[in-house]
Amino acid sequence: MPSPFLKRLHWLLLGGFIASTANAVDYPLPPSGTDVIGEVKVVYAKKEETLLDIARTHSLGYDEIVHANPGVDRWAPGEKTPIVLPSRFILPDTPREGIVLNIAEMRVYYYPAAGAGGERVVHTYPVSIGRMDWKTPMGLTKVVAKDVDPAWRPPASIKAEHAKEGDILPDVVPGGPDNPLGRFAMRLGVPGYLIHGTNKPFGIGMRVTHGCVRMYPEDIE
């Protein structure tokens, strides 16, 4: 019987995921029974930085950094303003393999296979998930394909939603900088759902998608 925590996870994805190491946040995998990784840190804002710039630099999402810094202007924190980085995480109560999406936390945990020396790590990334009226589905699935510069074929429901606001979507949005899927996408065994990049990275860490899982471009790469 799945634990109550597992029931709150919308996806446990097994295999097929290659993490970029350029901006990856990884931690040594703690022994069984130890679930806490990372630590809370404080940095100081630079003059030109927004709170969302700082979040992206430190692999945090919108809600995470805004909630950790009440009263701080998200668009102009101010030079040398102390910014709390909520980078202490509790590993989900699931098998430590493949990809685990904690829907409530809006965060992915990726457990790659052990390295040549037997050491294991866990990578974690902030993500965007489905809106309350377009919920990310629950289930156990896998990555079935990976696409570079994917074309987006908006379904009729999304086209109708945009049309109500005067935004007429084409049948196909070709791959490129204006494509909402970003440059990379992983297609899942659940038809119509993907893990993909974005052309609007400031929305990472929010409930803003139509059910797909959205990542920073550098994380999905």
mmCIF file of C-alpha atoms in Angstrom:
data_model
loop_
_atom_site.group_PDB
_atom_site.id
_atom_site.type_symbol
_atom_site.label_atom_id
_atom_site.label_comp_id
_atom_site.label_asym_id
_atom_site.label_seq_id
_atom_site.Cartn_x
_atom_site.Cartn_y
_atom_site.Cartn_z
ATOM 1 C CA MET A 1 0.000 0.000 0.000
ATOM 2 C CA PRO A 2 1.469 3.408 -1.008
ATOM 3 C CA SER A 3 2.224 5.798 1.836
ATOM 4 C CA PRO A 4 0.035 8.929 2.205
ATOM 5 C CA PHE A 5 2.994 10.986 0.986
ATOM 6 C CA LEU A 6 3.331 8.899 -2.161
ATOM 7 C CA LYS A 7 -0.340 9.470 -2.889
ATOM 8 C CA ARG A 8 0.392 13.190 -3.028
ATOM 9 C CA LEU A 9 3.070 12.670 -5.657
ATOM 10 C CA HIS A 10 1.704 12.929 -9.147
ATOM 11 C CA TRP A 11 4.456 11.166 -11.007
ATOM 12 C CA LEU A 12 7.108 8.616 -10.275
ATOM 13 C CA LEU A 13 9.016 8.423 -13.545
ATOM 14 C CA LEU A 14 11.431 5.604 -14.142
ATOM 15 C CA GLY A 15 14.407 5.868 -16.474
ATOM 16 C CA GLY A 16 15.086 7.847 -19.612
ATOM 17 C CA PHE A 17 16.309 11.045 -17.978
ATOM 18 C CA ILE A 18 19.723 12.611 -18.583
ATOM 19 C CA ALA A 19 20.485 15.598 -16.361
ATOM 20 C CA SER A 20 22.642 18.475 -17.507
ATOM 21 C CA THR A 21 25.542 19.067 -15.149
ATOM 22 C CA ALA A 22 26.144 22.678 -16.162
ATOM 23 C CA ASN A 23 23.702 24.141 -13.621
ATOM 24 C CA ALA A 24 22.563 21.003 -11.837
ATOM 25 C CA VAL A 25 22.122 21.087 -8.070
ATOM 26 C CA ASP A 26 23.175 17.710 -6.764
ATOM 27 C CA TYR A 27 23.705 16.319 -3.296
ATOM 28 C CA PRO A 28 25.269 13.109 -2.014
ATOM 29 C CA LEU A 29 22.428 10.658 -1.483
ATOM 30 C CA PRO A 30 22.044 10.207 2.285
ATOM 31 C CA PRO A 31 21.701 6.737 3.802
ATOM 32 C CA SER A 32 18.297 5.115 4.142
ATOM 33 C CA GLY A 33 16.388 6.689 6.996
ATOM 34 C CA THR A 34 17.957 10.109 6.450
ATOM 35 C CA ASP A 35 15.774 12.301 4.272
ATOM 36 C CA VAL A 36 17.111 15.861 4.587
ATOM 37 C CA ILE A 37 19.479 17.352 2.004
ATOM 38 C CA GLY A 38 20.875 20.841 1.503
ATOM 39 C CA GLU A 39 20.766 23.834 3.815
ATOM 40 C CA VAL A 40 19.173 27.253 4.082
ATOM 41 C CA LYS A 41 21.549 29.983 2.921
ATOM 42 C CA VAL A 42 21.625 33.759 2.682
ATOM 43 C CA VAL A 43 22.998 35.752 -0.251
ATOM 44 C CA TYR A 44 22.993 39.483 -0.938
ATOM 45 C CA ALA A 45 21.206 40.939 -3.937
ATOM 46 C CA LYS A 46 23.158 42.753 -6.599
ATOM 47 C CA LYS A 47 21.902 46.087 -7.859
ATOM 48 C CA GLU A 48 20.596 44.765 -11.170
ATOM 49 C CA GLU A 49 19.079 41.509 -9.880
ATOM 50 C CA THR A 50 15.412 40.701 -9.407
ATOM 51 C CA LEU A 51 14.283 38.139 -6.857
ATOM 52 C CA LEU A 52 13.476 35.830 -9.759
ATOM 53 C CA ASP A 53 17.002 36.189 -11.170
ATOM 54 C CA ILE A 54 18.354 35.068 -7.806
ATOM 55 C CA ALA A 55 15.915 32.152 -7.702
ATOM 56 C CA ARG A 56 17.036 30.932 -11.111
ATOM 57 C CA THR A 57 20.738 31.270 -10.279
ATOM 58 C CA HIS A 58 20.251 29.068 -7.224
ATOM 59 C CA SER A 59 17.833 26.539 -8.787
ATOM 60 C CA LEU A 60 14.778 27.738 -6.894
ATOM 61 C CA GLY A 61 11.269 28.449 -8.113
ATOM 62 C CA TYR A 62 9.049 31.519 -7.882
ATOM 63 C CA ASP A 63 6.887 30.459 -4.942
ATOM 64 C CA GLU A 64 9.863 29.088 -3.012
ATOM 65 C CA ILE A 65 11.873 32.295 -3.019
ATOM 66 C CA VAL A 66 8.908 34.678 -2.656
ATOM 67 C CA HIS A 67 7.549 32.832 0.397
ATOM 68 C CA ALA A 68 11.016 32.703 1.975
ATOM 69 C CA ASN A 69 11.442 36.471 1.594
ATOM 70 C CA PRO A 70 8.217 38.218 2.642
ATOM 71 C CA GLY A 71 8.361 41.952 2.216
ATOM 72 C CA VAL A 72 11.158 41.848 -0.354
ATOM 73 C CA ASP A 73 10.261 43.486 -3.672
ATOM 74 C CA ARG A 74 10.427 40.678 -6.216
ATOM 75 C CA TRP A 75 11.362 43.031 -9.068
ATOM 76 C CA ALA A 76 13.798 45.318 -7.239
ATOM 77 C CA PRO A 77 15.072 43.793 -3.989
ATOM 78 C CA GLY A 78 17.749 46.461 -3.695
ATOM 79 C CA GLU A 79 21.507 46.189 -3.672
ATOM 80 C CA LYS A 80 22.921 44.221 -0.710
ATOM 81 C CA THR A 81 19.463 43.180 0.508
ATOM 82 C CA PRO A 82 19.818 39.808 2.287
ATOM 83 C CA ILE A 83 17.941 37.086 0.430
ATOM 84 C CA VAL A 84 17.057 33.778 2.095
ATOM 85 C CA LEU A 85 17.572 30.729 -0.131
ATOM 86 C CA PRO A 86 15.275 27.899 1.036
ATOM 87 C CA SER A 87 17.633 25.196 -0.235
ATOM 88 C CA ARG A 88 16.944 22.570 2.426
ATOM 89 C CA PHE A 89 14.760 19.778 1.130
ATOM 90 C CA ILE A 90 13.112 16.616 2.426
ATOM 91 C CA LEU A 91 13.418 13.685 0.040
ATOM 92 C CA PRO A 92 10.052 12.196 -0.939
ATOM 93 C CA ASP A 93 8.991 8.986 0.799
ATOM 94 C CA THR A 94 9.393 6.886 -2.354
ATOM 95 C CA PRO A 95 11.923 4.466 -3.832
ATOM 96 C CA ARG A 96 15.104 6.382 -4.600
ATOM 97 C CA GLU A 97 15.248 5.702 -8.305
ATOM 98 C CA GLY A 98 14.259 7.411 -11.527
ATOM 99 C CA ILE A 99 12.408 10.701 -11.325
ATOM 100 C CA VAL A 100 10.016 11.682 -8.559
ATOM 101 C CA LEU A 101 7.781 14.724 -8.859
ATOM 102 C CA ASN A 102 6.510 16.171 -5.579
ATOM 103 C CA ILE A 103 3.495 18.068 -6.809
ATOM 104 C CA ALA A 104 2.893 20.008 -3.582
ATOM 105 C CA GLU A 105 6.503 21.199 -3.498
ATOM 106 C CA MET A 106 6.682 21.872 -7.248
ATOM 107 C CA ARG A 107 10.047 20.139 -7.334
ATOM 108 C CA VAL A 108 11.573 17.165 -9.138
ATOM 109 C CA TYR A 109 14.045 14.720 -7.609
ATOM 110 C CA TYR A 110 16.207 12.679 -9.967
ATOM 111 C CA TYR A 111 18.115 9.638 -8.739
ATOM 112 C CA PRO A 112 20.709 8.533 -11.329
ATOM 113 C CA ALA A 113 22.408 5.159 -11.147
ATOM 114 C CA ALA A 114 25.489 4.833 -8.959
ATOM 115 C CA GLY A 115 28.788 6.161 -10.322
ATOM 116 C CA ALA A 116 31.824 4.047 -11.124
ATOM 117 C CA GLY A 117 32.927 4.190 -7.488
ATOM 118 C CA GLY A 118 29.501 3.216 -6.198
ATOM 119 C CA GLU A 119 28.631 6.701 -4.986
ATOM 120 C CA ARG A 120 25.088 7.969 -5.489
ATOM 121 C CA VAL A 121 23.709 11.487 -5.728
ATOM 122 C CA VAL A 122 20.311 13.111 -6.037
ATOM 123 C CA HIS A 123 19.575 16.076 -8.309
ATOM 124 C CA THR A 124 16.676 18.396 -7.543
ATOM 125 C CA TYR A 125 15.032 21.016 -9.756
ATOM 126 C CA PRO A 126 12.128 23.465 -9.378
ATOM 127 C CA VAL A 127 9.274 22.995 -11.841
ATOM 128 C CA SER A 128 5.967 24.502 -12.852
ATOM 129 C CA ILE A 129 2.880 22.301 -12.723
ATOM 130 C CA GLY A 130 -0.728 22.371 -13.846
ATOM 131 C CA ARG A 131 -3.145 25.072 -12.785
ATOM 132 C CA MET A 132 -5.968 24.151 -10.422
ATOM 133 C CA ASP A 133 -8.298 23.769 -13.409
ATOM 134 C CA TRP A 134 -5.696 21.863 -15.501
ATOM 135 C CA LYS A 135 -4.192 19.567 -12.904
ATOM 136 C CA THR A 136 -1.074 17.523 -13.514
ATOM 137 C CA PRO A 137 -2.292 13.889 -13.560
ATOM 138 C CA MET A 138 -1.375 11.263 -11.007
ATOM 139 C CA GLY A 139 0.287 8.009 -11.950
ATOM 140 C CA LEU A 140 3.336 5.890 -12.530
ATOM 141 C CA THR A 141 4.810 6.327 -16.002
ATOM 142 C CA LYS A 142 8.061 6.643 -17.925
ATOM 143 C CA VAL A 143 9.839 8.793 -20.479
ATOM 144 C CA VAL A 144 9.118 7.324 -23.921
ATOM 145 C CA ALA A 145 10.838 9.865 -26.208
ATOM 146 C CA LYS A 146 13.032 12.961 -26.192
ATOM 147 C CA ASP A 147 12.700 15.821 -28.663
ATOM 148 C CA VAL A 148 15.005 18.696 -29.608
ATOM 149 C CA ASP A 149 13.259 21.868 -30.814
ATOM 150 C CA PRO A 150 9.845 20.202 -30.526
ATOM 151 C CA ALA A 151 6.880 21.551 -32.449
ATOM 152 C CA TRP A 152 3.836 22.374 -30.341
ATOM 153 C CA ARG A 153 0.412 21.293 -31.547
ATOM 154 C CA PRO A 154 -2.018 22.995 -29.169
ATOM 155 C CA PRO A 155 -5.078 20.838 -28.471
ATOM 156 C CA ALA A 156 -8.547 22.169 -29.192
ATOM 157 C CA SER A 157 -9.208 22.934 -25.515
ATOM 158 C CA ILE A 158 -6.177 25.219 -25.257
ATOM 159 C CA LYS A 159 -6.924 26.869 -28.608
ATOM 160 C CA ALA A 160 -10.464 27.596 -27.405
ATOM 161 C CA GLU A 161 -9.186 29.091 -24.148
ATOM 162 C CA HIS A 162 -6.805 31.408 -25.999
ATOM 163 C CA ALA A 163 -9.461 32.338 -28.569
ATOM 164 C CA LYS A 164 -11.707 33.668 -25.777
ATOM 165 C CA GLU A 165 -8.962 36.180 -25.019
ATOM 166 C CA GLY A 166 -8.520 37.131 -28.669
ATOM 167 C CA ASP A 167 -5.344 35.086 -29.090
ATOM 168 C CA ILE A 168 -5.738 32.794 -32.093
ATOM 169 C CA LEU A 169 -3.228 29.968 -31.930
ATOM 170 C CA PRO A 170 -1.986 28.233 -35.086
ATOM 171 C CA ASP A 171 -2.400 24.494 -35.540
ATOM 172 C CA VAL A 172 1.362 24.052 -35.184
ATOM 173 C CA VAL A 173 3.943 26.253 -33.465
ATOM 174 C CA PRO A 174 7.345 25.296 -34.932
ATOM 175 C CA GLY A 175 10.389 24.790 -32.757
ATOM 176 C CA GLY A 176 12.242 27.989 -31.931
ATOM 177 C CA PRO A 177 12.493 30.845 -29.422
ATOM 178 C CA ASP A 178 8.732 31.538 -29.463
ATOM 179 C CA ASN A 179 7.754 27.941 -28.769
ATOM 180 C CA PRO A 180 6.331 27.504 -25.237
ATOM 181 C CA LEU A 181 7.876 24.015 -25.022
ATOM 182 C CA GLY A 182 11.373 25.472 -25.159
ATOM 183 C CA ARG A 183 14.229 23.670 -26.905
ATOM 184 C CA PHE A 184 13.863 20.273 -25.259
ATOM 185 C CA ALA A 185 10.976 18.008 -24.309
ATOM 186 C CA MET A 186 10.546 14.533 -22.850
ATOM 187 C CA ARG A 187 7.360 12.758 -23.841
ATOM 188 C CA LEU A 188 5.711 10.603 -21.223
ATOM 189 C CA GLY A 189 3.738 7.398 -21.300
ATOM 190 C CA VAL A 190 0.688 9.466 -20.309
ATOM 191 C CA PRO A 191 -0.655 10.691 -23.688
ATOM 192 C CA GLY A 192 -0.471 14.449 -24.164
ATOM 193 C CA TYR A 193 1.833 15.157 -21.214
ATOM 194 C CA LEU A 194 5.480 16.189 -21.304
ATOM 195 C CA ILE A 195 8.352 17.422 -19.212
ATOM 196 C CA HIS A 196 9.672 20.356 -21.214
ATOM 197 C CA GLY A 197 11.551 23.633 -21.200
ATOM 198 C CA THR A 198 9.985 27.048 -21.593
ATOM 199 C CA ASN A 199 10.284 30.428 -23.266
ATOM 200 C CA LYS A 200 9.010 32.062 -20.049
ATOM 201 C CA PRO A 201 11.443 30.987 -17.320
ATOM 202 C CA PHE A 202 10.127 33.530 -14.801
ATOM 203 C CA GLY A 203 7.081 31.260 -14.335
ATOM 204 C CA ILE A 204 9.044 28.282 -12.990
ATOM 205 C CA GLY A 205 7.842 27.313 -9.538
ATOM 206 C CA MET A 206 4.201 28.273 -10.142
ATOM 207 C CA ARG A 207 0.920 26.543 -11.009
ATOM 208 C CA VAL A 208 0.708 27.912 -14.539
ATOM 209 C CA THR A 209 0.730 25.011 -17.019
ATOM 210 C CA HIS A 210 -2.020 23.016 -18.702
ATOM 211 C CA GLY A 211 -0.846 19.886 -16.881
ATOM 212 C CA CYS A 212 2.668 19.429 -18.237
ATOM 213 C CA VAL A 213 5.804 19.799 -16.122
ATOM 214 C CA ARG A 214 7.881 22.830 -17.060
ATOM 215 C CA MET A 215 11.584 23.301 -16.228
ATOM 216 C CA TYR A 216 14.196 26.019 -16.568
ATOM 217 C CA PRO A 217 15.850 25.757 -20.023
ATOM 218 C CA GLU A 218 19.251 24.954 -18.504
ATOM 219 C CA ASP A 219 17.762 22.173 -16.357
ATOM 220 C CA ILE A 220 15.924 20.318 -19.121
ATOM 221 C CA GLU A 221 18.947 20.598 -21.429
#
